[in-house]
N, C-alpha and C. Protein backbone atom coordinates (compact mmCIF):
# COMPACT_ATOMS: atom_id res chain seq x y z
N MET A 1 -21.38 14.92 -14.66
CA MET A 1 -20.56 13.73 -14.55
C MET A 1 -19.65 13.86 -13.34
N ILE A 2 -19.47 12.75 -12.65
CA ILE A 2 -18.59 12.66 -11.48
C ILE A 2 -17.38 11.80 -11.86
N ILE A 3 -16.21 12.25 -11.45
CA ILE A 3 -15.00 11.46 -11.64
C ILE A 3 -14.45 11.11 -10.27
N TYR A 4 -14.37 9.82 -10.01
CA TYR A 4 -13.80 9.30 -8.77
C TYR A 4 -12.36 8.92 -9.09
N ASN A 5 -11.43 9.69 -8.58
CA ASN A 5 -10.02 9.53 -8.89
C ASN A 5 -9.31 8.82 -7.74
N ILE A 6 -8.61 7.75 -8.05
CA ILE A 6 -7.77 7.07 -7.06
C ILE A 6 -6.33 7.17 -7.54
N THR A 7 -5.52 7.89 -6.78
CA THR A 7 -4.11 8.03 -7.09
C THR A 7 -3.32 7.10 -6.20
N THR A 8 -2.44 6.30 -6.80
CA THR A 8 -1.71 5.27 -6.08
C THR A 8 -0.23 5.33 -6.41
N LYS A 9 0.59 5.27 -5.36
CA LYS A 9 2.04 5.08 -5.53
C LYS A 9 2.31 3.63 -5.16
N ILE A 10 2.88 2.88 -6.10
CA ILE A 10 3.12 1.45 -5.93
C ILE A 10 4.62 1.18 -5.98
N GLU A 11 5.10 0.34 -5.08
CA GLU A 11 6.52 0.02 -5.03
C GLU A 11 6.99 -0.59 -6.35
N HIS A 12 8.22 -0.27 -6.72
CA HIS A 12 8.80 -0.79 -7.97
C HIS A 12 8.76 -2.32 -8.02
N SER A 13 8.98 -2.97 -6.88
CA SER A 13 9.09 -4.44 -6.86
C SER A 13 7.82 -5.16 -7.29
N VAL A 14 6.68 -4.49 -7.20
CA VAL A 14 5.41 -5.13 -7.57
C VAL A 14 4.64 -4.34 -8.63
N ALA A 15 5.24 -3.31 -9.18
CA ALA A 15 4.52 -2.40 -10.08
C ALA A 15 3.94 -3.10 -11.30
N ILE A 16 4.70 -3.99 -11.93
CA ILE A 16 4.19 -4.67 -13.13
C ILE A 16 3.02 -5.59 -12.76
N SER A 17 3.17 -6.35 -11.68
CA SER A 17 2.09 -7.24 -11.24
C SER A 17 0.86 -6.45 -10.83
N TRP A 18 1.07 -5.34 -10.14
CA TRP A 18 -0.03 -4.51 -9.69
C TRP A 18 -0.80 -3.95 -10.88
N LEU A 19 -0.09 -3.45 -11.89
CA LEU A 19 -0.75 -2.88 -13.06
C LEU A 19 -1.57 -3.94 -13.80
N HIS A 20 -1.03 -5.15 -13.90
CA HIS A 20 -1.77 -6.25 -14.52
C HIS A 20 -3.04 -6.53 -13.71
N TRP A 21 -2.92 -6.63 -12.38
CA TRP A 21 -4.07 -6.87 -11.50
C TRP A 21 -5.09 -5.76 -11.63
N LEU A 22 -4.61 -4.52 -11.69
CA LEU A 22 -5.49 -3.37 -11.83
C LEU A 22 -6.34 -3.50 -13.09
N LYS A 23 -5.70 -3.82 -14.21
CA LYS A 23 -6.40 -3.91 -15.49
C LYS A 23 -7.30 -5.13 -15.59
N GLU A 24 -6.85 -6.26 -15.06
CA GLU A 24 -7.57 -7.52 -15.25
C GLU A 24 -8.59 -7.84 -14.16
N GLU A 25 -8.39 -7.31 -12.96
CA GLU A 25 -9.28 -7.65 -11.84
C GLU A 25 -9.96 -6.45 -11.21
N TYR A 26 -9.17 -5.47 -10.79
CA TYR A 26 -9.73 -4.38 -9.99
C TYR A 26 -10.68 -3.49 -10.79
N ILE A 27 -10.22 -2.98 -11.92
CA ILE A 27 -11.09 -2.11 -12.71
C ILE A 27 -12.34 -2.86 -13.18
N PRO A 28 -12.23 -4.10 -13.69
CA PRO A 28 -13.47 -4.81 -14.04
C PRO A 28 -14.43 -4.95 -12.86
N ALA A 29 -13.90 -5.20 -11.65
CA ALA A 29 -14.77 -5.31 -10.47
C ALA A 29 -15.43 -3.97 -10.16
N MET A 30 -14.70 -2.88 -10.32
CA MET A 30 -15.29 -1.56 -10.10
C MET A 30 -16.41 -1.29 -11.10
N LEU A 31 -16.19 -1.65 -12.36
CA LEU A 31 -17.21 -1.42 -13.38
C LEU A 31 -18.41 -2.34 -13.19
N GLU A 32 -18.18 -3.54 -12.65
CA GLU A 32 -19.28 -4.48 -12.41
C GLU A 32 -20.23 -3.99 -11.32
N THR A 33 -19.82 -3.01 -10.52
CA THR A 33 -20.74 -2.46 -9.51
C THR A 33 -21.91 -1.75 -10.17
N GLY A 34 -21.75 -1.38 -11.44
CA GLY A 34 -22.79 -0.64 -12.15
C GLY A 34 -22.79 0.85 -11.83
N CYS A 35 -21.83 1.30 -11.06
CA CYS A 35 -21.79 2.70 -10.65
C CYS A 35 -20.99 3.58 -11.59
N PHE A 36 -20.13 2.97 -12.39
CA PHE A 36 -19.23 3.73 -13.26
C PHE A 36 -19.39 3.26 -14.71
N THR A 37 -19.27 4.19 -15.63
CA THR A 37 -19.42 3.87 -17.04
C THR A 37 -18.11 3.37 -17.65
N HIS A 38 -16.99 3.91 -17.19
CA HIS A 38 -15.69 3.52 -17.70
C HIS A 38 -14.60 4.04 -16.77
N ALA A 39 -13.37 3.61 -17.04
CA ALA A 39 -12.22 4.04 -16.24
C ALA A 39 -11.06 4.35 -17.17
N ILE A 40 -10.23 5.27 -16.74
CA ILE A 40 -9.03 5.66 -17.48
C ILE A 40 -7.85 5.53 -16.53
N ILE A 41 -6.77 4.89 -17.00
CA ILE A 41 -5.54 4.75 -16.21
C ILE A 41 -4.53 5.77 -16.72
N LEU A 42 -3.94 6.52 -15.80
CA LEU A 42 -2.94 7.52 -16.14
C LEU A 42 -1.68 7.30 -15.31
N HIS A 43 -0.53 7.50 -15.91
CA HIS A 43 0.74 7.49 -15.18
C HIS A 43 1.13 8.93 -14.95
N LEU A 44 1.44 9.29 -13.72
CA LEU A 44 1.86 10.65 -13.42
C LEU A 44 3.29 10.83 -13.89
N ALA A 45 3.43 11.51 -15.00
CA ALA A 45 4.72 11.59 -15.70
C ALA A 45 5.75 12.44 -14.97
N GLU A 46 5.33 13.42 -14.20
CA GLU A 46 6.28 14.30 -13.53
C GLU A 46 6.35 14.05 -12.03
N ALA A 47 5.91 12.89 -11.59
CA ALA A 47 5.96 12.54 -10.17
C ALA A 47 7.34 12.00 -9.83
N ASP A 48 7.70 12.11 -8.57
CA ASP A 48 8.96 11.54 -8.09
C ASP A 48 8.79 10.03 -7.99
N ASP A 49 9.48 9.28 -8.86
CA ASP A 49 9.33 7.83 -8.92
C ASP A 49 10.38 7.09 -8.10
N GLU A 50 11.11 7.79 -7.27
CA GLU A 50 12.18 7.15 -6.50
C GLU A 50 11.65 6.02 -5.62
N GLU A 51 10.52 6.23 -4.95
CA GLU A 51 9.96 5.24 -4.04
C GLU A 51 8.91 4.35 -4.70
N GLY A 52 8.57 4.63 -5.93
CA GLY A 52 7.58 3.84 -6.63
C GLY A 52 6.95 4.63 -7.75
N LEU A 53 6.18 3.94 -8.57
CA LEU A 53 5.48 4.58 -9.69
C LEU A 53 4.13 5.09 -9.21
N THR A 54 3.69 6.19 -9.79
CA THR A 54 2.43 6.79 -9.38
C THR A 54 1.45 6.76 -10.54
N TYR A 55 0.27 6.22 -10.26
CA TYR A 55 -0.80 6.12 -11.25
C TYR A 55 -2.06 6.77 -10.69
N ALA A 56 -2.88 7.28 -11.59
CA ALA A 56 -4.22 7.75 -11.23
C ALA A 56 -5.20 6.97 -12.09
N VAL A 57 -6.25 6.47 -11.46
CA VAL A 57 -7.33 5.82 -12.21
C VAL A 57 -8.57 6.67 -11.99
N GLN A 58 -9.19 7.07 -13.08
CA GLN A 58 -10.38 7.90 -13.01
C GLN A 58 -11.59 7.09 -13.45
N TYR A 59 -12.49 6.89 -12.49
CA TYR A 59 -13.74 6.16 -12.73
C TYR A 59 -14.84 7.19 -12.96
N HIS A 60 -15.57 7.05 -14.05
CA HIS A 60 -16.58 8.03 -14.42
C HIS A 60 -17.98 7.53 -14.06
N ALA A 61 -18.67 8.35 -13.29
CA ALA A 61 -20.06 8.06 -12.90
C ALA A 61 -20.97 9.10 -13.54
N GLU A 62 -22.15 8.68 -13.92
CA GLU A 62 -23.06 9.59 -14.61
C GLU A 62 -23.57 10.71 -13.72
N ASN A 63 -23.68 10.45 -12.41
CA ASN A 63 -24.23 11.47 -11.51
C ASN A 63 -23.86 11.17 -10.05
N ASN A 64 -24.24 12.08 -9.16
CA ASN A 64 -23.96 11.92 -7.73
C ASN A 64 -24.60 10.67 -7.15
N ASP A 65 -25.79 10.35 -7.62
CA ASP A 65 -26.49 9.18 -7.08
C ASP A 65 -25.68 7.90 -7.32
N ARG A 66 -25.13 7.74 -8.52
CA ARG A 66 -24.33 6.54 -8.81
C ARG A 66 -23.07 6.51 -7.96
N TYR A 67 -22.40 7.66 -7.84
CA TYR A 67 -21.20 7.75 -7.01
C TYR A 67 -21.53 7.44 -5.55
N ASN A 68 -22.58 8.05 -5.02
CA ASN A 68 -22.96 7.82 -3.62
C ASN A 68 -23.35 6.36 -3.38
N PHE A 69 -24.01 5.75 -4.35
CA PHE A 69 -24.35 4.33 -4.22
C PHE A 69 -23.08 3.50 -4.10
N TYR A 70 -22.08 3.82 -4.91
CA TYR A 70 -20.80 3.11 -4.82
C TYR A 70 -20.20 3.28 -3.42
N VAL A 71 -20.11 4.50 -2.94
CA VAL A 71 -19.50 4.77 -1.64
C VAL A 71 -20.22 4.01 -0.53
N GLU A 72 -21.54 4.02 -0.56
CA GLU A 72 -22.33 3.39 0.49
C GLU A 72 -22.29 1.86 0.44
N ASN A 73 -22.13 1.28 -0.75
CA ASN A 73 -22.29 -0.16 -0.89
C ASN A 73 -21.03 -0.94 -1.27
N PHE A 74 -20.03 -0.29 -1.83
CA PHE A 74 -18.88 -1.03 -2.35
C PHE A 74 -17.51 -0.52 -1.92
N ASP A 75 -17.42 0.74 -1.54
CA ASP A 75 -16.11 1.36 -1.33
C ASP A 75 -15.25 0.61 -0.31
N ASP A 76 -15.79 0.29 0.84
CA ASP A 76 -15.01 -0.39 1.88
C ASP A 76 -14.48 -1.74 1.39
N ALA A 77 -15.31 -2.51 0.72
CA ALA A 77 -14.90 -3.83 0.23
C ALA A 77 -13.82 -3.71 -0.83
N MET A 78 -13.92 -2.71 -1.70
CA MET A 78 -12.91 -2.55 -2.74
C MET A 78 -11.58 -2.10 -2.16
N ARG A 79 -11.61 -1.25 -1.16
CA ARG A 79 -10.37 -0.85 -0.48
C ARG A 79 -9.72 -2.06 0.18
N GLU A 80 -10.53 -2.85 0.83
CA GLU A 80 -10.03 -4.05 1.52
C GLU A 80 -9.43 -5.05 0.53
N LYS A 81 -10.02 -5.16 -0.64
CA LYS A 81 -9.50 -6.06 -1.67
C LYS A 81 -8.07 -5.67 -2.04
N ALA A 82 -7.82 -4.39 -2.20
CA ALA A 82 -6.47 -3.92 -2.54
C ALA A 82 -5.50 -4.14 -1.38
N ILE A 83 -5.93 -3.88 -0.17
CA ILE A 83 -5.06 -4.06 1.00
C ILE A 83 -4.70 -5.53 1.18
N LYS A 84 -5.67 -6.42 1.03
CA LYS A 84 -5.39 -7.86 1.17
C LYS A 84 -4.41 -8.34 0.11
N LYS A 85 -4.51 -7.81 -1.08
CA LYS A 85 -3.65 -8.24 -2.18
C LYS A 85 -2.24 -7.65 -2.08
N TRP A 86 -2.11 -6.37 -1.73
CA TRP A 86 -0.84 -5.66 -1.85
C TRP A 86 -0.26 -5.18 -0.52
N GLY A 87 -1.01 -5.33 0.57
CA GLY A 87 -0.48 -4.97 1.88
C GLY A 87 0.05 -3.55 1.94
N ASN A 88 1.28 -3.41 2.39
CA ASN A 88 1.87 -2.08 2.55
C ASN A 88 2.76 -1.68 1.37
N LYS A 89 2.56 -2.29 0.23
CA LYS A 89 3.38 -2.01 -0.96
C LYS A 89 2.83 -0.84 -1.78
N PHE A 90 1.79 -0.20 -1.28
CA PHE A 90 1.20 0.93 -1.99
C PHE A 90 0.59 1.91 -1.00
N ILE A 91 0.36 3.09 -1.50
CA ILE A 91 -0.40 4.09 -0.75
C ILE A 91 -1.33 4.77 -1.76
N SER A 92 -2.57 4.99 -1.37
CA SER A 92 -3.55 5.60 -2.26
C SER A 92 -4.27 6.74 -1.58
N PHE A 93 -4.73 7.67 -2.38
CA PHE A 93 -5.68 8.67 -1.88
C PHE A 93 -6.75 8.87 -2.94
N ARG A 94 -7.91 9.25 -2.48
CA ARG A 94 -9.08 9.34 -3.34
C ARG A 94 -9.61 10.76 -3.40
N THR A 95 -10.14 11.13 -4.57
CA THR A 95 -10.71 12.45 -4.78
C THR A 95 -11.96 12.30 -5.63
N MET A 96 -13.01 13.01 -5.26
CA MET A 96 -14.21 13.05 -6.08
C MET A 96 -14.25 14.42 -6.76
N MET A 97 -14.44 14.40 -8.08
CA MET A 97 -14.45 15.64 -8.86
C MET A 97 -15.71 15.69 -9.72
N ARG A 98 -16.16 16.89 -10.00
CA ARG A 98 -17.28 17.09 -10.90
C ARG A 98 -16.79 17.73 -12.19
N LEU A 99 -17.27 17.21 -13.31
CA LEU A 99 -16.93 17.78 -14.61
C LEU A 99 -17.61 19.13 -14.74
N VAL A 100 -16.87 20.15 -15.13
CA VAL A 100 -17.40 21.51 -15.21
C VAL A 100 -17.90 21.84 -16.62
N ASN A 101 -17.16 21.46 -17.65
CA ASN A 101 -17.57 21.87 -18.99
C ASN A 101 -18.24 20.76 -19.76
């Protein structure tokens, strides 16, 4: 199993709207690609929240092929969707992880 993790720090001024958008629009669009089986939203409880709240969303893919298909066909458009909606009110970084056990 592959976990595609997107960690995002979102400004306080838009955090509630962003979380609603994430749940209602962004995650469903990610799942509609057919590359991921499900997603989990996590709040980083020990992060410095002074400049904004930090969340991690973990998208689960069954294998490398599904993850690579996402990267090759959808990743750029999904990043652009977030930038168009939220501009400079967030910063994200991405990590690909493999389940060990």
